[in-house]
Short mmCIF file of C-alpha atoms and ligand atoms in Angstrom, two decimals:
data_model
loop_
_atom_site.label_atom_id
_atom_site.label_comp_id
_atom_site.label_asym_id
_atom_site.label_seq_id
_atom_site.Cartn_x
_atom_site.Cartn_y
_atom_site.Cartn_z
CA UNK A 1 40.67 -34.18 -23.39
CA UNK A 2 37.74 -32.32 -22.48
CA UNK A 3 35.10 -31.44 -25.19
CA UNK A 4 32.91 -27.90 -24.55
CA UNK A 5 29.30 -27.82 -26.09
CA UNK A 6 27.57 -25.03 -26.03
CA UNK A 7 24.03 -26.01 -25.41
CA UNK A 8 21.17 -23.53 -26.59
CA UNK A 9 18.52 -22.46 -24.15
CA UNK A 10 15.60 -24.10 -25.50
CA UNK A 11 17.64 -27.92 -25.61
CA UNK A 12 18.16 -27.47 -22.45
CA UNK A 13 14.46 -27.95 -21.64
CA UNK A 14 14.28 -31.14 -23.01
CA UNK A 15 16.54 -32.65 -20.50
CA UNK A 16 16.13 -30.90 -17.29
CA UNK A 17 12.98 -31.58 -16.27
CA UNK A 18 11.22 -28.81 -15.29
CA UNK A 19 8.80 -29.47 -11.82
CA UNK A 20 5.31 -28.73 -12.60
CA UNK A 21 3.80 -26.13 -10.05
CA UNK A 22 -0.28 -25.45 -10.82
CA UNK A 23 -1.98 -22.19 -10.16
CA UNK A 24 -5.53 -21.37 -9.07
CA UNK A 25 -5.92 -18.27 -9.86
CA UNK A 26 -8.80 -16.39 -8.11
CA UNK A 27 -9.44 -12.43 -10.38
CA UNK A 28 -8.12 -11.97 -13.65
CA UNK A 29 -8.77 -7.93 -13.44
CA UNK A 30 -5.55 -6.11 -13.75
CA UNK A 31 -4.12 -7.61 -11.88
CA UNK A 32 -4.60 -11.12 -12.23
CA UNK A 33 -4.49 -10.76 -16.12
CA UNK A 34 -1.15 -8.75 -16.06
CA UNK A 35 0.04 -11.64 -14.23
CA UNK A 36 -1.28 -14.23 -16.65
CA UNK A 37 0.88 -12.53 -19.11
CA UNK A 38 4.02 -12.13 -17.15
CA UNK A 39 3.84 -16.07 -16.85
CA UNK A 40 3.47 -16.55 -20.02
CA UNK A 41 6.31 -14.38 -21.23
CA UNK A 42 8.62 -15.43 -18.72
CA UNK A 43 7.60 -19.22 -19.33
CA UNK A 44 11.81 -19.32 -20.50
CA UNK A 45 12.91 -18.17 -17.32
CA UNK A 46 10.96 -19.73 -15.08
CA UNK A 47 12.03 -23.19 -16.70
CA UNK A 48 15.77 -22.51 -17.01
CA UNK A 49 16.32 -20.46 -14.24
CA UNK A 50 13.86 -21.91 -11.27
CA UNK A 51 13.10 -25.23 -12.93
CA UNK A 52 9.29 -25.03 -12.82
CA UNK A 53 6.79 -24.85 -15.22
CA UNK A 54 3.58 -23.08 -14.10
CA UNK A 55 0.09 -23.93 -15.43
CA UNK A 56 -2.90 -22.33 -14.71
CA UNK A 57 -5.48 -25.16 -13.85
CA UNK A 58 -8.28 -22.44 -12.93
CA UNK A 59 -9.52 -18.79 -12.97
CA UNK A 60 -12.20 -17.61 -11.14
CA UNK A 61 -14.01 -14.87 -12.39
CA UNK A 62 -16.82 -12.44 -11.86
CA UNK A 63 -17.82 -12.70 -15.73
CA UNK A 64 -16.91 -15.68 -17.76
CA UNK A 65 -18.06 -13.95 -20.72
CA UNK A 66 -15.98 -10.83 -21.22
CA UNK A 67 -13.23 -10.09 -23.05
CA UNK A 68 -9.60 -10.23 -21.49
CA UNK A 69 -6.15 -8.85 -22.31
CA UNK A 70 -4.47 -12.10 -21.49
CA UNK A 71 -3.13 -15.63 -22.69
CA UNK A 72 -5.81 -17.27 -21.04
CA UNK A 73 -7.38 -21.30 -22.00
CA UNK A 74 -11.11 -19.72 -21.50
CA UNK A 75 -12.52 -23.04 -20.36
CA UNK A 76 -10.35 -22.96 -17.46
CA UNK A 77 -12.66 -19.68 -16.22
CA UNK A 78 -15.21 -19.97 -13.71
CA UNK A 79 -17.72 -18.23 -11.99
CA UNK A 80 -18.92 -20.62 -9.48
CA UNK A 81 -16.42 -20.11 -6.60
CA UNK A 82 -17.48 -24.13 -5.28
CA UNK A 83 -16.36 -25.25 -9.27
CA UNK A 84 -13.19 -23.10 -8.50
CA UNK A 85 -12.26 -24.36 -4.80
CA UNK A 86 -12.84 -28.06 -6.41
CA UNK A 87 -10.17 -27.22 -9.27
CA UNK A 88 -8.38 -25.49 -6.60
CA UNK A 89 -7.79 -28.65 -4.34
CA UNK A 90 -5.92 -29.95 -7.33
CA UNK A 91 -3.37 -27.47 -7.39
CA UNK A 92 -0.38 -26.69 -5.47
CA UNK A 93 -0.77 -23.22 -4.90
CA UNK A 94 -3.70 -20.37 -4.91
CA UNK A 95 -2.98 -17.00 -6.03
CA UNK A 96 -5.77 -14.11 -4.92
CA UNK A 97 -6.12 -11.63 -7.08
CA UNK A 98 -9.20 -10.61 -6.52
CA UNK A 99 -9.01 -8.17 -3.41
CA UNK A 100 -12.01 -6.72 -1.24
CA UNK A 101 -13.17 -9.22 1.70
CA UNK A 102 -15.47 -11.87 0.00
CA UNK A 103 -14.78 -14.09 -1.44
CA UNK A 104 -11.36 -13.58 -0.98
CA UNK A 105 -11.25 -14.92 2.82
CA UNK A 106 -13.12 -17.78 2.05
CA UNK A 107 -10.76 -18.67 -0.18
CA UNK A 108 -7.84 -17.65 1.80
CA UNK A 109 -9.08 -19.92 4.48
CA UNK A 110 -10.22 -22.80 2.26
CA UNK A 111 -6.47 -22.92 1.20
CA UNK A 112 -4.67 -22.29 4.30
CA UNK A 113 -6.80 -24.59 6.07
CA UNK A 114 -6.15 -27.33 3.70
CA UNK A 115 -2.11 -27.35 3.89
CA UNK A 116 -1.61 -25.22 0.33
CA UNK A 117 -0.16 -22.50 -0.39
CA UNK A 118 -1.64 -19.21 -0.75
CA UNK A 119 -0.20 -16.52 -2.20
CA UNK A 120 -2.00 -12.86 -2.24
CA UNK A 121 -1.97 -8.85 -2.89
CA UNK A 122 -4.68 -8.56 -0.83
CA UNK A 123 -4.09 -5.77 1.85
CA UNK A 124 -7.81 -5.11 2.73
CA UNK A 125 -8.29 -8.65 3.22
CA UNK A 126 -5.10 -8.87 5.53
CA UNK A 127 -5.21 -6.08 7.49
CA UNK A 128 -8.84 -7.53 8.15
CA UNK A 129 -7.38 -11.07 9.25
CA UNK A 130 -4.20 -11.21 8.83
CA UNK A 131 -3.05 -12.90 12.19
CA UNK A 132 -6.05 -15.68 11.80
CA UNK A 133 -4.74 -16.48 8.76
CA UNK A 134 -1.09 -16.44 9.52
CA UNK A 135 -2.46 -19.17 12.10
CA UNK A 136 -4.18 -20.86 10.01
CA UNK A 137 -1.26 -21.62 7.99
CA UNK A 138 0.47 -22.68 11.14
CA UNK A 139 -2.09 -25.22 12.02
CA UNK A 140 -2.48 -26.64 9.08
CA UNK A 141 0.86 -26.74 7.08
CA UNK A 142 0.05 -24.14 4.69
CA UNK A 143 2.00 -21.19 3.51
CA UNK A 144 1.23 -17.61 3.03
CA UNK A 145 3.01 -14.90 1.25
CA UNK A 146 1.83 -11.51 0.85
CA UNK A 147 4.62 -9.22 0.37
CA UNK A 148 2.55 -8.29 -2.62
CA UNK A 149 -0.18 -6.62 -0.63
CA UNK A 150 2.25 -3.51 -0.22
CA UNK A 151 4.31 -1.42 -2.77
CA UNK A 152 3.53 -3.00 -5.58
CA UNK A 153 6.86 -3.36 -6.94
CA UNK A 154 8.79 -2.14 -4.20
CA UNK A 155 9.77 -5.18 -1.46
CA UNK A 156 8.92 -3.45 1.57
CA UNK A 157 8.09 -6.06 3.55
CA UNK A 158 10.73 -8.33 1.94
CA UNK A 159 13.19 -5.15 3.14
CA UNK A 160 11.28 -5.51 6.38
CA UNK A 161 11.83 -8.97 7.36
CA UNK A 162 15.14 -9.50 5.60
CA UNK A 163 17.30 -6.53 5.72
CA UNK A 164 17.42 -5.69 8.95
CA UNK A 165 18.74 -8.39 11.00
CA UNK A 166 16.09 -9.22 12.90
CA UNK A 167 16.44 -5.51 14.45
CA UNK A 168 13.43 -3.47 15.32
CA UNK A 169 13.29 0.17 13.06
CA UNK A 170 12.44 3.35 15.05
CA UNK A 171 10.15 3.71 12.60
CA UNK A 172 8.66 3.21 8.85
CA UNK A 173 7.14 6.19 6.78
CA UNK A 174 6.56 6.54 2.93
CA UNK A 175 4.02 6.86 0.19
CA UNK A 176 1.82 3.54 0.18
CA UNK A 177 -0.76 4.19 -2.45
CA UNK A 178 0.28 4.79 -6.05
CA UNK A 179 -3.19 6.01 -7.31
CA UNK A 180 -3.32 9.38 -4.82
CA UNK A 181 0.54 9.92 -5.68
CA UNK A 182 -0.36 9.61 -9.12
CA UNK A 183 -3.75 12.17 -8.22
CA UNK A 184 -1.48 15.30 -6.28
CA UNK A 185 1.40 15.11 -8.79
CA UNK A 186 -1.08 15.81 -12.14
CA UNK A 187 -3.43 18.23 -9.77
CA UNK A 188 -0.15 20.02 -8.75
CA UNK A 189 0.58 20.56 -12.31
CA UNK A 190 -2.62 21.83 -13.16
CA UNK A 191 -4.96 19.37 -13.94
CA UNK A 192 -8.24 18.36 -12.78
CA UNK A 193 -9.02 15.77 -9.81
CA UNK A 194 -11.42 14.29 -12.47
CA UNK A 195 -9.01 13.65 -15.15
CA UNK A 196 -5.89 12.78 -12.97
CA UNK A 197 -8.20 10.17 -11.28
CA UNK A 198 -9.79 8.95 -14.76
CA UNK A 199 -6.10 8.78 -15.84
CA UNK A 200 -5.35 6.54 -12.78
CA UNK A 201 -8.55 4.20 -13.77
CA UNK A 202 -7.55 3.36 -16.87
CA UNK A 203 -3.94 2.53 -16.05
CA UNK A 204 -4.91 -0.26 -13.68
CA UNK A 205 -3.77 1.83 -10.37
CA UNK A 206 -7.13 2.79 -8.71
CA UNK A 207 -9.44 0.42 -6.00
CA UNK A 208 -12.64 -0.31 -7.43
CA UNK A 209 -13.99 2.29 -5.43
CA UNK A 210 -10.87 4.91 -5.57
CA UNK A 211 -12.46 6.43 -2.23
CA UNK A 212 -10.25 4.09 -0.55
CA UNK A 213 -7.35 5.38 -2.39
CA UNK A 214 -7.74 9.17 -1.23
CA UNK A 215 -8.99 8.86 1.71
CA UNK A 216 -6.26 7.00 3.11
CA UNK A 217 -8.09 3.37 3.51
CA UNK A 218 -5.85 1.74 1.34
CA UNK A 219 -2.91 2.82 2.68
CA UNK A 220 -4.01 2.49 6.21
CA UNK A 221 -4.82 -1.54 5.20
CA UNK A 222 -0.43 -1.26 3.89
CA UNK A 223 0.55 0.66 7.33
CA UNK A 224 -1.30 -2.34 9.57
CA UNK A 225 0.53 -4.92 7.51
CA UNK A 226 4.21 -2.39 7.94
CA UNK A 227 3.23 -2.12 11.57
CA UNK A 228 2.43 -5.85 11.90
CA UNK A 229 6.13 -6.36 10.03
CA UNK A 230 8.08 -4.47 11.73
CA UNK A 231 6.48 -4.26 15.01
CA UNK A 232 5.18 -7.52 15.57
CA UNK A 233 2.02 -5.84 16.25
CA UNK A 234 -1.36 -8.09 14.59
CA UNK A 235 -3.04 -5.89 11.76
CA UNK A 236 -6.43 -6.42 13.14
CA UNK A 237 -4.89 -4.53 16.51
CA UNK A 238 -3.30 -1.66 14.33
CA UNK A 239 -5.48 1.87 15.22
CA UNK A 240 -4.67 3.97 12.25
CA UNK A 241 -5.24 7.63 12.58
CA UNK A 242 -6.77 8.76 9.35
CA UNK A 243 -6.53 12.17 7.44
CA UNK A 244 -8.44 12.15 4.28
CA UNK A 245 -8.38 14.41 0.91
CA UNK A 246 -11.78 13.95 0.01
CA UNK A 247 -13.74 15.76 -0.05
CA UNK A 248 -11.53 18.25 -1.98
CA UNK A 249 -8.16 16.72 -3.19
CA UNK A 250 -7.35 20.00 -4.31
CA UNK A 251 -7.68 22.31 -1.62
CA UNK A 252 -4.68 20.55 -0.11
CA UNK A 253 -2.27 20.74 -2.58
CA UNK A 254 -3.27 24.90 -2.88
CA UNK A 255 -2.49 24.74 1.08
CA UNK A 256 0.83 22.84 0.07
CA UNK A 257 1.30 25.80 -2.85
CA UNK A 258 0.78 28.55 -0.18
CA UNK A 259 3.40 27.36 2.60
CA UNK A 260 5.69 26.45 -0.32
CA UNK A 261 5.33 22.70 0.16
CA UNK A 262 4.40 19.94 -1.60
CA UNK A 263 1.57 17.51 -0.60
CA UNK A 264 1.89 13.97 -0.50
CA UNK A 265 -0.26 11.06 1.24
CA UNK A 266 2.24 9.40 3.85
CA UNK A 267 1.81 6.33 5.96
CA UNK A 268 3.66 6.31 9.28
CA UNK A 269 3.96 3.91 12.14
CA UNK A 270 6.47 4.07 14.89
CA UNK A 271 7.11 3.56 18.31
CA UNK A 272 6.61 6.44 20.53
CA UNK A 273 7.56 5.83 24.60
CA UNK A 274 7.52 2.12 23.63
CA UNK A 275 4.17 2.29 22.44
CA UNK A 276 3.10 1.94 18.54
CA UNK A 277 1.41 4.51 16.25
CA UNK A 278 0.05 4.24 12.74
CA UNK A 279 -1.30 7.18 10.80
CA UNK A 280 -2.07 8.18 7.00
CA UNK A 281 -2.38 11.82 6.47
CA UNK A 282 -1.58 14.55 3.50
CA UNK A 283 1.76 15.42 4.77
CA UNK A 284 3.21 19.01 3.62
CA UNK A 285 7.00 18.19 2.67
CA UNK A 286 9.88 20.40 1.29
CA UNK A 287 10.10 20.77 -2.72
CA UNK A 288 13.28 19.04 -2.86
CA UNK A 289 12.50 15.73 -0.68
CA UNK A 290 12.30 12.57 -1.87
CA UNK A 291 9.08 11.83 -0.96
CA UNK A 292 7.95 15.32 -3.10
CA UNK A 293 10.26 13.82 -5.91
CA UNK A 294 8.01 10.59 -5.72
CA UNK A 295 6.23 11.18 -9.09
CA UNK A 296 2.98 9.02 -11.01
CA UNK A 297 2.12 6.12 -9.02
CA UNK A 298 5.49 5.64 -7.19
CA UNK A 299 5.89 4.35 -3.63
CA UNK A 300 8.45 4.83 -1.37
CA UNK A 301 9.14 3.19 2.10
CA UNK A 302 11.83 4.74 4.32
CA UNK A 303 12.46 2.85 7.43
CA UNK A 304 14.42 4.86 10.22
CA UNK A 305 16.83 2.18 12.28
CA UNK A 306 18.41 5.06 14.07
CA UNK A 307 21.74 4.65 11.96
CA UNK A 308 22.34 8.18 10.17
CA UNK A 309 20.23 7.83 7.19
CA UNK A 310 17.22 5.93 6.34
CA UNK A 311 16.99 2.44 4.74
CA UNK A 312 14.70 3.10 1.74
CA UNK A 313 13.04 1.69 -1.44
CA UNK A 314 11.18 2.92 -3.96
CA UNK A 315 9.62 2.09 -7.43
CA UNK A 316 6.59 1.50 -9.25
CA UNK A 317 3.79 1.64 -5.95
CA UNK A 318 0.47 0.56 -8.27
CA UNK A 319 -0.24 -1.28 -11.26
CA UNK A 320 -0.53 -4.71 -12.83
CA UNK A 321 2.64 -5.14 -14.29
CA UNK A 322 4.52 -4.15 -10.97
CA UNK A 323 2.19 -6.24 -8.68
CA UNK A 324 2.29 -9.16 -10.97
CA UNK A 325 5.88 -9.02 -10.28
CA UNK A 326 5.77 -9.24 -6.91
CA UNK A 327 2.80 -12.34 -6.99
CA UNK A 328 5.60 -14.13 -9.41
CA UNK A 329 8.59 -13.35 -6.76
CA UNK A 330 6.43 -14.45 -3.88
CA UNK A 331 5.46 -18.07 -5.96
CA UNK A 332 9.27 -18.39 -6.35
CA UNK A 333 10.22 -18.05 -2.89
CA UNK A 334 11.05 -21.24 -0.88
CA UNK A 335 8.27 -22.39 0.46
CA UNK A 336 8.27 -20.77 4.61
CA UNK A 337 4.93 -21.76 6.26
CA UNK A 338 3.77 -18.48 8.17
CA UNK A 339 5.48 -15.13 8.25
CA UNK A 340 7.54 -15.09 12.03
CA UNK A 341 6.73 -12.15 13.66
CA UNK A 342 8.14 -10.64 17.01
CA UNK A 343 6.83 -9.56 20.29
CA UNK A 344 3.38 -7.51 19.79
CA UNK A 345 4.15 -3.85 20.73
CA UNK A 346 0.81 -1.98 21.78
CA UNK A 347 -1.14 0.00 20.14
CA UNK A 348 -2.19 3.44 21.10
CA UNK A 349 -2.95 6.96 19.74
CA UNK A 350 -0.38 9.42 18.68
CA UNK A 351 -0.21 12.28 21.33
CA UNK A 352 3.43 13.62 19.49
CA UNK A 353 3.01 17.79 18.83
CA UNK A 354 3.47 18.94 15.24
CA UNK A 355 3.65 22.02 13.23
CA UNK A 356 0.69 22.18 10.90
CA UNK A 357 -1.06 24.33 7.95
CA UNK A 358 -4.70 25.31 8.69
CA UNK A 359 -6.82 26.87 5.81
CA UNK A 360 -10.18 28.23 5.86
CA UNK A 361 -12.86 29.37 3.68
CA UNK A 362 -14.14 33.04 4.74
CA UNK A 363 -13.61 35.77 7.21
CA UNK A 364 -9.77 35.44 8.07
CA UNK A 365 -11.16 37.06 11.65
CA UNK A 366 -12.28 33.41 12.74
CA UNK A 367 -8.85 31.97 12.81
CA UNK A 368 -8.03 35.18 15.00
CA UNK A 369 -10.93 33.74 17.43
CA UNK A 370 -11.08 30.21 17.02
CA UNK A 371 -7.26 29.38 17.01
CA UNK A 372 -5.44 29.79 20.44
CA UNK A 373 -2.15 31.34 19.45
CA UNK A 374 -2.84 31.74 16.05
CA UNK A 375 0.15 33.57 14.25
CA UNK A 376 0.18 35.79 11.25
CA UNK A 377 -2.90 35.09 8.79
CA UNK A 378 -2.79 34.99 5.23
CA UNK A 379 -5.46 35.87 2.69
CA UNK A 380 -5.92 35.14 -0.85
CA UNK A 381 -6.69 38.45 -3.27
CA UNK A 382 -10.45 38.57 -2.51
CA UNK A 383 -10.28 37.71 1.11
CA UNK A 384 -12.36 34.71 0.49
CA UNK A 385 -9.77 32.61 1.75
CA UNK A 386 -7.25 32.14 4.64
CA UNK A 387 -4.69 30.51 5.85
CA UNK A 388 -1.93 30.16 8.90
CA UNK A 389 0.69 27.91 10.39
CA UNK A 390 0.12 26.06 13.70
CA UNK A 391 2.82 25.33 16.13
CA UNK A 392 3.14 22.11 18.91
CA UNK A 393 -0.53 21.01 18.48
CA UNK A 394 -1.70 17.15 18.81
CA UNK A 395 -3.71 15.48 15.94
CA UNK A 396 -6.71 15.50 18.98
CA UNK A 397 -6.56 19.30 19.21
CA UNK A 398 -6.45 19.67 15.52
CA UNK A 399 -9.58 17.89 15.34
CA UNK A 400 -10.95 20.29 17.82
CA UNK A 401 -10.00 23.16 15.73
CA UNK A 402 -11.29 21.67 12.62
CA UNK A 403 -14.60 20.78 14.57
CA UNK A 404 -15.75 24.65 15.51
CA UNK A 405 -14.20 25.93 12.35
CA UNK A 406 -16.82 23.59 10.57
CA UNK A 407 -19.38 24.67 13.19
CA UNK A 408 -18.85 28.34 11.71
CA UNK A 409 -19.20 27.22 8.34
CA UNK A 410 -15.44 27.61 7.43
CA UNK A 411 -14.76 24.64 5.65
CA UNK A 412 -11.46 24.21 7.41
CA UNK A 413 -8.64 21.66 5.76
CA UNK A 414 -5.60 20.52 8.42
CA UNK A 415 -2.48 19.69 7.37
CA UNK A 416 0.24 18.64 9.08
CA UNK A 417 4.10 19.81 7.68
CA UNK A 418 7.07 17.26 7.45
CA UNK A 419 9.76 17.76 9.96
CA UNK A 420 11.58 14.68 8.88
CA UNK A 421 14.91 16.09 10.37
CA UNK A 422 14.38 14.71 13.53
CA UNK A 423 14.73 11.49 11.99
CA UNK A 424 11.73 9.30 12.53
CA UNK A 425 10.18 8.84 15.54
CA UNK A 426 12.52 8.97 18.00
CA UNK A 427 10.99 12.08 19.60
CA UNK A 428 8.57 11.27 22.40
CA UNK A 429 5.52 13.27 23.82
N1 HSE B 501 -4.93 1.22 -5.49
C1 HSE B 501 -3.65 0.81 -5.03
C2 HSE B 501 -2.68 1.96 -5.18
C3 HSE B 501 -3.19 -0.38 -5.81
O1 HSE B 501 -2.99 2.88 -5.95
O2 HSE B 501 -1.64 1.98 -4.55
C4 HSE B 501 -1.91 -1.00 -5.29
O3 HSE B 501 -2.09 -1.51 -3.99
#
């Protein structure tokens, strides 16, 4: 006869052994704390479902003194990064959560160097040095795993590496940095650049210095790491062409609001006649895209393989909760030594025409003179403003444009409009 018992979740515990996995954990800002929480509430899961228990041996911080929002043993904080890399060669895995460039690659390297495992959401740091660390790792038995350091929440590296069959896309596009999504959608609805990026503070999205948000550094640190992913190409090799919104955030979505577009920040890199291209720019896309539908801090990653449609992703792009997630999945994936990437494609600049939107501040007249072809120009009420639609130019002779505009004192702003419906890159020079 066979008896059934029905065991309850927490008995179980007591006679599986869990295996004990500790964590260093370098930042406990929002990121590191939301994660401190997430273990802590999924404590449960992780035991029944993965068999480990996680403890956090260590926390290196910038201020041992302040207050946190997080289950945290407060004499496991330190300040002293040597007192942390000693705690830190007692553990079996590092998480950095600390981001910028030091001290993060000195402990990236510490723990790479000595066999561990390293585990990070830190895309400045990456894009910086990526390929030496990924080396590193190789050398000396240690693992890294990163597929934090883009989307937040969305796997788009994970998608990268695993869901495509070791195939090479056309090319990857999408919205990379939550904070700026988060920025265009409240300004488009009428708010303030002030309050939509004090909003985006105190949620946890923004960089320390949000600069990098806006202007396209952050997500031209996520488009290396793409480019490296799909294209085998190192990060530190990746040229990114670089559009910014600063200084006036707002003046591009009112050029978005006068072609009947909406602006979003996009991150591109593809392979054009073989060779790769990156860029981040304010891209001007149709109402009813998806990548206009991307609202708050979402990201969204489309990656064109050349079948019909897209493969795409998206989710929650910024935030602690959402990137806490993805340190958690990246601890619970078998251990893999160094990403495998393919053959390096090389890197040059994007010579590919576009259509673009070209405003002005004063006399329309100087678009008339300054812009070769220049179609039908568009004022605002008071003639104080202008604007006018650019056909088959290059990012180079945008710049020109942009550069004796300025030289007139027209406070020109460039921006180039989506024409997704030739389906990624495929389209040559
Ligand atoms: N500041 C970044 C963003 C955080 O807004 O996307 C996530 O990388």
């Amino acid at each position: 006869m066979t008896s059934v018992v029905e065991l309850k979740s927490d008995e179980i515990g007591t006679w599986s052994a869990a295996r004990p996995v500790r964590v260093a954990l370098a930042g406990c800002g929002a990121v590191g704390s939301a994660l401190l929480r997430e273990l802590a509430a999924r404590r449960p899961a992780l035991r029944e479902r993965h068999g480990i228990e996680v403890t956090v041996t260590s926390v290196l911080v910038r201020d041992v003194a302040r207050e946190r929002r997080a289950p945290l043993d407060r004499t496991r904080l330190t300040a002293d990064l040597d007192a942390f890399l000693a705690a830190a060669a007692h553990a079996d895995v590092v998480i950095e959560a600390i981001g910028g460039l030091e001290p993060a690659r000195r402990i990236a390297e510490w723990t790479l160097r000595s066999g561990r495992e390293l585990v990070t959401a830190n895309k400045e740091l990456l894009a910086a040095c990526g390929s030496s660390l990924a080396d590193a790792a190789r050398r000396h038995g240690g693992t890294l795993r990163y597929d934090a350091a883009v989307g937040g929440g969305v796997p788009v590296l994970r998608m990268l590496d695993d869901a495509l069959g070791a195939g090479t896309p056309r090319a990857v596009r999408g919205i990379l940095n939550g904070t700026t999504n988060f920025v265009l959608g409240r300004v488009e609805r009428g708010a303030t650049v002030d309050d939509a990026l004090r909003d985006a503070r105190d949620a946890g999205f923004a960089e320390a210095d949000a600069s990098r948000d806006l202007d396209g550094r952050d997500a031209a640190a996520k488009i290396a790491l793409v480019a490296w992913a799909a294209f085998g190409t190192a990060p530190e090799a990746v040229e990114v062409e670089r559009r910014s919104l600063l200084p006036d955030v707002a003046r591009y979505v009112e050029l978005a609001r006068c072609v009947g577009r909406s602006v979003r920040q996009v991150a591109e890199c593809a392979l054009v006649d073989g060779e790769l291209v990156a860029r981040v720019e304010p891209l001007l896309v149709a109402r009813d895209s998806a990548l206009a539908h991307t609202r708050d801090e979402g990201n969204r990653i489309e990656v064109h393989t050349g079948w019909s449609a897209p493969l795409c992703a998206s989710g929650p792009g910024a935030g602690g909760a959402p990137t806490a997630t993805a340190l958690l999945s990246d601890l619970l994936s078998p251990r893999v030594g160094a990403p495998q990437r393919g053959r390096a494609s090389r890197c040059s600049s994007d010579r590919r025409r576009f259509r673009w939107a070209l405003g002005i501040r004063g006399a329309p007249v100087l678009l008339h003179r300054l812009v070769p072809a220049c179609g039908l120009v568009h004022t605002n009420a008071d003639a104080t403003e202008a604007w006018t639609l650019v056909d088959d130019e290059s990012s180079a002779d945008i710049d020109r444009l942009l550069v004796a505009l300025t030289a007139e004192g027209a406070e020109p702003v460039a921006a180039r409009l989506d024409d997704d419906e030739r389906g990624g890159a495929e389209q040559g020079s």
